mmCIF file of C-alpha atoms and ligand atoms in Angstrom:
data_model
loop_
_atom_site.group_PDB
_atom_site.id
_atom_site.type_symbol
_atom_site.label_atom_id
_atom_site.label_comp_id
_atom_site.label_asym_id
_atom_site.label_seq_id
_atom_site.Cartn_x
_atom_site.Cartn_y
_atom_site.Cartn_z
ATOM 1 C CA MET A 1 -0.056 0.214 0.263
ATOM 2 C CA THR A 2 1.156 3.591 -0.955
ATOM 3 C CA THR A 3 1.418 6.095 1.634
ATOM 4 C CA GLU A 4 -0.821 8.363 0.209
ATOM 5 C CA ASN A 5 -3.052 4.936 0.646
ATOM 6 C CA ASP A 6 -1.992 5.205 4.385
ATOM 7 C CA ILE A 7 -2.424 8.708 4.469
ATOM 8 C CA LYS A 8 -6.229 8.637 3.408
ATOM 9 C CA LYS A 9 -7.087 5.808 5.161
ATOM 10 C CA LEU A 10 -6.517 7.488 8.497
ATOM 11 C CA GLY A 11 -7.926 10.187 7.935
ATOM 12 C CA PRO A 12 -9.540 12.586 8.914
ATOM 13 C CA TRP A 13 -5.969 14.243 10.192
ATOM 14 C CA PHE A 14 -5.717 17.399 12.351
ATOM 15 C CA HIS A 15 -1.754 17.515 12.476
ATOM 16 C CA ASN A 16 -0.673 18.200 8.529
ATOM 17 C CA ILE A 17 2.581 16.316 8.893
ATOM 18 C CA HIS A 18 5.757 16.465 6.464
ATOM 19 C CA LEU A 19 6.514 13.159 6.488
ATOM 20 C CA PRO A 20 10.236 11.918 5.613
ATOM 21 C CA ASN A 21 8.805 10.679 1.754
ATOM 22 C CA GLY A 22 7.884 14.286 1.471
ATOM 23 C CA ASN A 23 3.894 13.332 1.597
ATOM 24 C CA GLN A 24 2.133 15.466 4.397
ATOM 25 C CA THR A 25 -1.342 14.528 6.032
ATOM 26 C CA ALA A 26 -3.340 17.038 6.105
ATOM 27 C CA PRO A 27 -1.678 20.166 3.138
ATOM 28 C CA ASN A 28 -5.047 21.554 2.893
ATOM 29 C CA HIS A 29 -5.403 22.645 6.858
ATOM 30 C CA PHE A 30 -7.746 25.272 7.437
ATOM 31 C CA LEU A 31 -5.167 26.690 9.904
ATOM 32 C CA GLY A 32 -2.720 26.469 7.283
ATOM 33 C CA ASP A 33 1.513 24.432 8.197
ATOM 34 C CA PHE A 34 -0.141 23.562 11.516
ATOM 35 C CA PRO A 35 1.761 22.805 14.073
ATOM 36 C CA SER A 36 4.811 23.935 12.400
ATOM 37 C CA PHE A 37 3.449 27.293 11.643
ATOM 38 C CA LYS A 38 4.000 26.450 15.756
ATOM 39 C CA TRP A 39 6.286 24.688 16.670
ATOM 40 C CA GLU A 40 9.091 26.458 13.952
ATOM 41 C CA LYS A 41 8.416 29.543 17.133
ATOM 42 C CA ILE A 42 8.886 27.124 20.235
ATOM 43 C CA LYS A 43 11.711 24.888 19.076
ATOM 44 C CA GLU A 44 14.173 27.644 20.023
ATOM 45 C CA ILE A 45 13.437 27.304 23.540
ATOM 46 C CA ILE A 46 13.660 23.844 24.164
ATOM 47 C CA PRO A 47 16.729 22.724 24.469
ATOM 48 C CA GLU A 48 18.209 20.979 21.313
ATOM 49 C CA ASN A 49 19.681 17.440 22.997
ATOM 50 C CA LEU A 50 17.288 16.242 24.947
ATOM 51 C CA THR A 51 18.870 12.497 25.106
ATOM 52 C CA GLY A 52 18.235 11.372 27.974
ATOM 53 C CA TRP A 53 14.741 13.509 28.863
ATOM 54 C CA LYS A 54 11.479 11.864 30.284
ATOM 55 C CA VAL A 55 8.458 13.643 28.729
ATOM 56 C CA LEU A 56 5.272 13.510 28.747
ATOM 57 C CA ASP A 57 3.149 14.521 25.608
ATOM 58 C CA VAL A 58 -0.832 14.929 26.490
ATOM 59 C CA GLY A 59 -3.312 15.012 24.039
ATOM 60 C CA CYS A 60 -0.959 13.854 21.616
ATOM 61 C CA ASN A 61 -2.763 13.823 18.660
ATOM 62 C CA ALA A 62 -1.003 12.152 15.386
ATOM 63 C CA GLY A 63 2.076 12.766 17.215
ATOM 64 C CA TYR A 64 3.685 16.072 15.901
ATOM 65 C CA TYR A 65 5.335 16.764 18.764
ATOM 66 C CA THR A 66 6.093 13.709 19.795
ATOM 67 C CA VAL A 67 7.789 13.289 16.210
ATOM 68 C CA LYS A 68 9.446 16.307 17.237
ATOM 69 C CA LEU A 69 10.460 16.083 20.947
ATOM 70 C CA ALA A 70 12.192 12.317 19.959
ATOM 71 C CA MET A 71 14.106 13.213 17.475
ATOM 72 C CA ARG A 72 16.022 15.313 19.914
ATOM 73 C CA GLY A 73 16.663 11.959 21.603
ATOM 74 C CA ALA A 74 14.142 12.175 24.026
ATOM 75 C CA ASN A 75 11.731 9.299 25.116
ATOM 76 C CA VAL A 76 8.048 10.190 25.009
ATOM 77 C CA THR A 77 4.879 8.889 26.784
ATOM 78 C CA ALA A 78 2.362 10.391 24.282
ATOM 79 C CA ILE A 79 -1.334 9.930 24.937
ATOM 80 C CA ASP A 80 -4.282 10.844 24.197
ATOM 81 C CA LEU A 81 -8.585 9.573 24.524
ATOM 82 C CA ASP A 82 -8.558 9.308 20.996
ATOM 83 C CA ALA A 83 -8.015 5.793 19.694
ATOM 84 C CA HIS A 84 -8.111 7.584 15.771
ATOM 85 C CA TYR A 85 -5.167 9.953 16.657
ATOM 86 C CA LEU A 86 -2.933 7.246 18.537
ATOM 87 C CA ARG A 87 -3.405 4.663 15.374
ATOM 88 C CA GLN A 88 -2.025 7.931 13.262
ATOM 89 C CA ALA A 89 0.595 8.594 16.097
ATOM 90 C CA GLU A 90 1.629 4.796 15.706
ATOM 91 C CA TRP A 91 1.995 5.012 12.135
ATOM 92 C CA VAL A 92 3.517 8.688 12.156
ATOM 93 C CA ALA A 93 6.549 7.258 14.641
ATOM 94 C CA LYS A 94 7.203 4.402 12.325
ATOM 95 C CA GLN A 95 7.315 6.663 9.573
ATOM 96 C CA PHE A 96 9.671 8.416 10.811
ATOM 97 C CA GLY A 97 11.722 5.115 12.614
ATOM 98 C CA LEU A 98 11.408 6.493 16.437
ATOM 99 C CA SER A 99 9.021 3.681 17.285
ATOM 100 C CA GLU A 100 11.096 2.726 19.536
ATOM 101 C CA LYS A 101 12.058 6.171 21.070
ATOM 102 C CA ILE A 102 7.744 6.550 21.867
ATOM 103 C CA THR A 103 5.132 5.226 24.390
ATOM 104 C CA PHE A 104 1.667 5.623 23.228
ATOM 105 C CA ARG A 105 -0.833 5.097 25.967
ATOM 106 C CA GLN A 106 -4.610 5.367 25.097
ATOM 107 C CA MET A 107 -5.065 7.194 28.927
ATOM 108 C CA GLN A 108 -7.328 10.714 29.646
ATOM 109 C CA VAL A 109 -4.951 12.849 31.137
ATOM 110 C CA TYR A 110 -6.447 12.062 35.134
ATOM 111 C CA ASP A 111 -5.024 8.827 34.966
ATOM 112 C CA ILE A 112 -1.580 10.099 34.956
ATOM 113 C CA ALA A 113 -2.164 10.697 38.665
ATOM 114 C CA ARG A 114 -2.354 7.057 39.237
ATOM 115 C CA THR A 115 1.088 6.296 37.215
ATOM 116 C CA ASP A 116 4.061 6.165 39.135
ATOM 117 C CA GLU A 117 6.586 8.181 36.480
ATOM 118 C CA GLN A 118 7.584 12.128 36.075
ATOM 119 C CA TYR A 119 8.616 13.786 32.970
ATOM 120 C CA ASP A 120 11.430 16.067 33.050
ATOM 121 C CA LEU A 121 9.449 18.154 30.006
ATOM 122 C CA VAL A 122 5.139 17.909 30.092
ATOM 123 C CA TRP A 123 4.045 18.420 27.423
ATOM 124 C CA PHE A 124 0.126 20.356 27.248
ATOM 125 C CA MET A 125 -1.068 21.725 24.262
ATOM 126 C CA GLY A 126 -4.123 22.686 23.128
ATOM 127 C CA VAL A 127 -6.046 20.715 25.955
ATOM 128 C CA LEU A 128 -6.715 22.589 29.272
ATOM 129 C CA TYR A 129 -9.671 24.139 27.909
ATOM 130 C CA HIS A 130 -11.040 20.534 26.782
ATOM 131 C CA LEU A 131 -11.332 19.645 30.002
ATOM 132 C CA ARG A 132 -14.003 20.065 32.681
ATOM 133 C CA TYR A 133 -11.768 19.468 35.181
ATOM 134 C CA PRO A 134 -8.649 22.511 34.101
ATOM 135 C CA MET A 135 -7.324 22.940 37.564
ATOM 136 C CA PHE A 136 -7.285 19.127 38.626
ATOM 137 C CA ALA A 137 -5.532 17.875 34.820
ATOM 138 C CA LEU A 138 -2.761 20.961 35.822
ATOM 139 C CA ASP A 139 -2.486 19.773 39.602
ATOM 140 C CA ILE A 140 -2.030 16.350 38.256
ATOM 141 C CA LEU A 141 0.764 17.128 35.692
ATOM 142 C CA SER A 142 2.592 19.731 37.851
ATOM 143 C CA GLN A 143 3.310 16.371 40.469
ATOM 144 C CA LYS A 144 4.897 15.000 37.548
ATOM 145 C CA THR A 145 6.698 17.704 35.758
ATOM 146 C CA LEU A 146 10.818 17.377 37.052
ATOM 147 C CA LYS A 147 11.680 20.963 34.863
ATOM 148 C CA MET A 148 9.834 22.020 32.757
ATOM 149 C CA MET A 149 6.331 22.140 31.250
ATOM 150 C CA VAL A 150 5.157 24.108 27.911
ATOM 151 C CA LEU A 151 1.427 24.825 27.854
ATOM 152 C CA GLN A 152 -0.540 26.220 25.385
ATOM 153 C CA THR A 153 -4.210 27.483 25.573
ATOM 154 C CA LEU A 154 -7.039 29.611 24.129
ATOM 155 C CA THR A 155 -7.360 32.779 26.563
ATOM 156 C CA VAL A 156 -9.703 35.853 26.681
ATOM 157 C CA PRO A 157 -7.487 38.388 24.331
ATOM 158 C CA GLY A 158 -4.681 40.532 25.907
ATOM 159 C CA LYS A 159 -1.411 40.158 27.947
ATOM 160 C CA LYS A 160 -1.645 42.466 30.970
ATOM 161 C CA GLU A 161 -1.091 41.543 34.096
ATOM 162 C CA ILE A 162 -1.755 42.785 37.513
ATOM 163 C CA SER A 163 -0.208 42.737 40.646
ATOM 164 C CA MET A 164 -1.733 40.105 43.044
ATOM 165 C CA PRO A 165 -2.500 41.373 46.716
ATOM 166 C CA LYS A 166 -1.787 38.368 49.156
ATOM 167 C CA ASP A 167 -5.626 38.520 50.789
ATOM 168 C CA VAL A 168 -8.507 40.521 49.489
ATOM 169 C CA ASN A 169 -10.629 41.832 52.331
ATOM 170 C CA LEU A 170 -14.224 40.816 52.185
ATOM 171 C CA ASP A 171 -15.456 44.716 52.023
ATOM 172 C CA GLU A 172 -12.620 45.177 49.153
ATOM 173 C CA ARG A 173 -14.384 42.487 46.747
ATOM 174 C CA GLU A 174 -14.836 45.259 43.799
ATOM 175 C CA ILE A 175 -11.218 44.431 42.848
ATOM 176 C CA ILE A 176 -12.080 41.343 41.705
ATOM 177 C CA ARG A 177 -14.059 43.244 39.192
ATOM 178 C CA ALA A 178 -10.277 44.771 37.371
ATOM 179 C CA PRO A 179 -10.294 44.191 33.709
ATOM 180 C CA ASN A 180 -7.273 41.625 34.359
ATOM 181 C CA TRP A 181 -8.108 39.808 37.578
ATOM 182 C CA PRO A 182 -7.426 36.086 36.888
ATOM 183 C CA SER A 183 -9.978 34.108 35.306
ATOM 184 C CA LEU A 184 -11.114 30.986 33.993
ATOM 185 C CA SER A 185 -14.437 32.181 31.753
ATOM 186 C CA PHE A 186 -17.120 29.217 31.538
ATOM 187 C CA ILE A 187 -18.542 28.399 28.210
ATOM 188 C CA GLU A 188 -21.845 26.642 28.647
ATOM 189 C CA HIS A 189 -22.525 26.030 25.388
ATOM 190 C CA LYS A 190 -20.051 26.528 22.427
ATOM 191 C CA LEU A 191 -16.658 28.002 21.322
ATOM 192 C CA ALA A 192 -15.894 27.788 17.301
ATOM 193 C CA GLY A 193 -18.342 25.489 17.059
ATOM 194 C CA ASP A 194 -16.701 22.909 19.286
ATOM 195 C CA PRO A 195 -19.348 21.976 22.882
ATOM 196 C CA THR A 196 -15.818 20.784 24.415
ATOM 197 C CA ASN A 197 -14.089 24.120 24.623
ATOM 198 C CA TRP A 198 -15.472 24.340 28.076
ATOM 199 C CA TRP A 199 -12.503 26.951 29.768
ATOM 200 C CA VAL A 200 -11.128 29.546 28.712
ATOM 201 C CA PRO A 201 -8.764 31.429 30.801
ATOM 202 C CA ASN A 202 -7.592 35.544 30.839
ATOM 203 C CA HIS A 203 -3.678 35.413 30.554
ATOM 204 C CA SER A 204 -3.541 36.479 34.318
ATOM 205 C CA GLY A 205 -5.616 33.755 34.888
ATOM 206 C CA ILE A 206 -3.180 30.828 33.484
ATOM 207 C CA ARG A 207 -0.244 32.292 35.215
ATOM 208 C CA ALA A 208 -1.909 32.528 38.520
ATOM 209 C CA MET A 209 -2.660 29.062 37.767
ATOM 210 C CA LEU A 210 0.355 27.791 37.036
ATOM 211 C CA HIS A 211 1.901 29.769 39.861
ATOM 212 C CA SER A 212 -0.735 27.937 41.951
ATOM 213 C CA CYS A 213 0.960 24.560 40.645
ATOM 214 C CA GLY A 214 4.700 25.736 41.433
ATOM 215 C CA PHE A 215 5.602 26.676 38.145
ATOM 216 C CA VAL A 216 7.748 30.123 37.528
ATOM 217 C CA ILE A 217 6.711 31.205 33.840
ATOM 218 C CA THR A 218 9.598 32.311 31.878
ATOM 219 C CA ALA A 219 9.178 35.408 30.362
ATOM 220 C CA THR A 220 9.267 34.722 27.125
ATOM 221 C CA MET A 221 6.404 33.537 25.207
ATOM 222 C CA PRO A 222 7.792 31.772 22.064
ATOM 223 C CA GLU A 223 3.946 31.560 20.545
ATOM 224 C CA GLU A 224 0.376 33.369 20.974
ATOM 225 C CA GLU A 225 -1.179 31.746 24.313
ATOM 226 C CA THR A 226 2.530 29.387 25.049
ATOM 227 C CA TYR A 227 3.542 29.517 28.086
ATOM 228 C CA ILE A 228 7.547 28.437 29.327
ATOM 229 C CA ALA A 229 6.435 26.808 33.148
ATOM 230 C CA MET A 230 9.614 25.835 34.627
ATOM 231 C CA LYS A 231 9.521 23.542 38.548
ATOM 232 C CA SER A 232 11.228 25.943 40.807
ATOM 233 C CA GLU A 233 12.144 24.987 44.379
ATOM 234 C CA ASP A 234 11.022 28.831 45.609
ATOM 235 C CA ALA A 235 7.451 28.358 43.975
ATOM 236 C CA ILE A 236 4.871 26.194 46.542
ATOM 237 C CA ALA A 237 1.674 24.258 44.908
ATOM 238 C CA SER A 238 -1.058 24.978 46.942
ATOM 239 C CA THR A 239 -1.694 20.659 46.713
ATOM 240 C CA ASP A 240 1.819 20.339 48.802
ATOM 241 C CA THR A 241 0.513 22.814 51.373
ATOM 242 C CA TRP A 242 -3.142 23.943 53.234
ATOM 243 C CA ASN A 243 -4.876 21.303 50.894
ATOM 244 C CA HIS A 244 -2.513 17.853 49.875
ATOM 245 C CA SER A 245 -5.825 15.490 50.970
ATOM 246 C CA GLU A 246 -8.314 17.325 49.075
ATOM 247 C CA TYR A 247 -6.125 16.249 46.277
ATOM 248 C CA LEU A 248 -5.532 12.730 47.511
ATOM 249 C CA SER A 249 -9.263 12.665 47.793
ATOM 250 C CA ALA A 250 -9.644 13.742 44.458
ATOM 251 C CA ILE A 251 -7.077 10.635 42.856
ATOM 252 C CA GLY A 252 -8.898 8.230 44.959
ATOM 253 C CA GLU A 253 -5.824 8.181 47.889
ATOM 254 C CA LYS A 254 -6.272 7.965 51.094
ATOM 255 C CA TRP A 255 -6.282 11.231 52.609
ATOM 256 C CA GLN A 256 -7.638 11.161 56.341
ATOM 257 C CA LYS A 257 -4.383 10.815 57.804
ATOM 258 C CA GLU A 258 -2.749 13.543 55.629
ATOM 259 C CA VAL A 259 -5.720 16.289 56.678
ATOM 260 C CA LYS A 260 -4.613 15.764 60.513
ATOM 261 C CA LYS A 261 -0.819 16.217 59.574
ATOM 262 C CA LYS A 262 -1.594 19.699 57.833
ATOM 263 C CA THR A 263 -4.401 21.054 60.428
ATOM 264 C CA ASN A 264 -1.183 21.071 62.948
ATOM 265 C CA LYS A 265 0.733 22.636 60.739
ATOM 266 C CA TYR A 266 -1.438 25.680 59.724
HETATM 267 C C1 LIG B 1 -6.454 20.822 20.267
HETATM 268 S S1 LIG B 1 -5.918 18.768 20.333
HETATM 269 C C2 LIG B 1 -4.140 19.313 20.284
HETATM 270 C C3 LIG B 1 -3.381 18.183 20.095
HETATM 271 C C4 LIG B 1 -1.850 18.739 19.759
HETATM 272 N N1 LIG B 1 -1.632 18.267 21.692
HETATM 273 C C5 LIG B 1 -1.677 19.843 19.843
HETATM 274 O O1 LIG B 1 -1.056 20.902 20.200
HETATM 275 O O2 LIG B 1 -1.608 19.803 18.476
HETATM 276 C C6 LIG B 1 -6.309 18.005 21.905
HETATM 277 C C7 LIG B 1 -6.211 17.155 21.972
HETATM 278 O O3 LIG B 1 -6.755 16.266 22.925
HETATM 279 C C8 LIG B 1 -7.019 15.217 23.132
HETATM 280 N N2 LIG B 1 -7.804 15.450 24.178
HETATM 281 C C9 LIG B 1 -8.686 16.015 24.348
HETATM 282 N N3 LIG B 1 -9.211 15.875 26.488
HETATM 283 C C10 LIG B 1 -8.487 15.079 26.522
HETATM 284 C C11 LIG B 1 -8.482 14.222 27.933
HETATM 285 N N4 LIG B 1 -9.030 14.519 28.612
HETATM 286 N N5 LIG B 1 -7.265 13.584 28.239
HETATM 287 C C12 LIG B 1 -6.176 13.150 27.384
HETATM 288 N N6 LIG B 1 -6.235 13.763 25.566
HETATM 289 C C13 LIG B 1 -7.519 14.564 25.442
HETATM 290 C C14 LIG B 1 -7.782 14.783 21.799
HETATM 291 O O4 LIG B 1 -8.316 13.710 21.447
HETATM 292 C C15 LIG B 1 -6.997 15.036 21.093
HETATM 293 O O5 LIG B 1 -5.798 14.445 20.357
#
């Protein structure tokens, strides 16, 4: 069977992948040469040599980024809930001769909580706003991140930041109506015709969420709506402090002892 036939049989494609033999999987993509035009900007801020790095690609789709990262030497675990996309990704990895560097799994992002692995780099592009439980997913992934997360999300337009008070008095809640206060807007029906676009943070909202998970965000945004978040000992994840018991309960683990410990501490 020819590559063209395989591409047709495995379609429809969301990633336009330039295959080693010159064929493309979705040359007429509605977004243009997607996601190459994103990768071209992001690739500069990712270490050129990822040998020895463990990478998790969440919502890998047809594996565009999975393959790019494996080509840099990383061992990649690539997950997606959709078997259709995983079939494409497995086939793409084979075309590049990279199957040995990549482990594909049909998983929900939340399933990662019940795995033992940790990852130097967590690639979390284009998934957050599709989730009903975005903060939960970020909490889980932050626990699994050793060095770096690359996160892309739809956002409310605008990039203004505000300086966050450490506390808000009950009678000063007006401040929460400030235009750039961190927010996560809920979409009850559809956004761009898609009923799975549930939550849209604003710029300060996604930054605050990442801070709250123990990340420091680098000044450089290599691409629109794309955040480079680094694990730092100076940043404290909320799940490690006052409410670790809530996290443990949410992932189905025993939490009662934890709550006693934390109550003594705070
Ligand atoms: C908009 S696409 C983004 C694909 C790719 N990460 C990118 O940035 O080009 C969203 C992908 O995430 C997958 N996905 C959505 N919800 C998910 C979940 N809860 N767990 C794992 N994958 C999910 C979808 O099947 C789809 O392949």
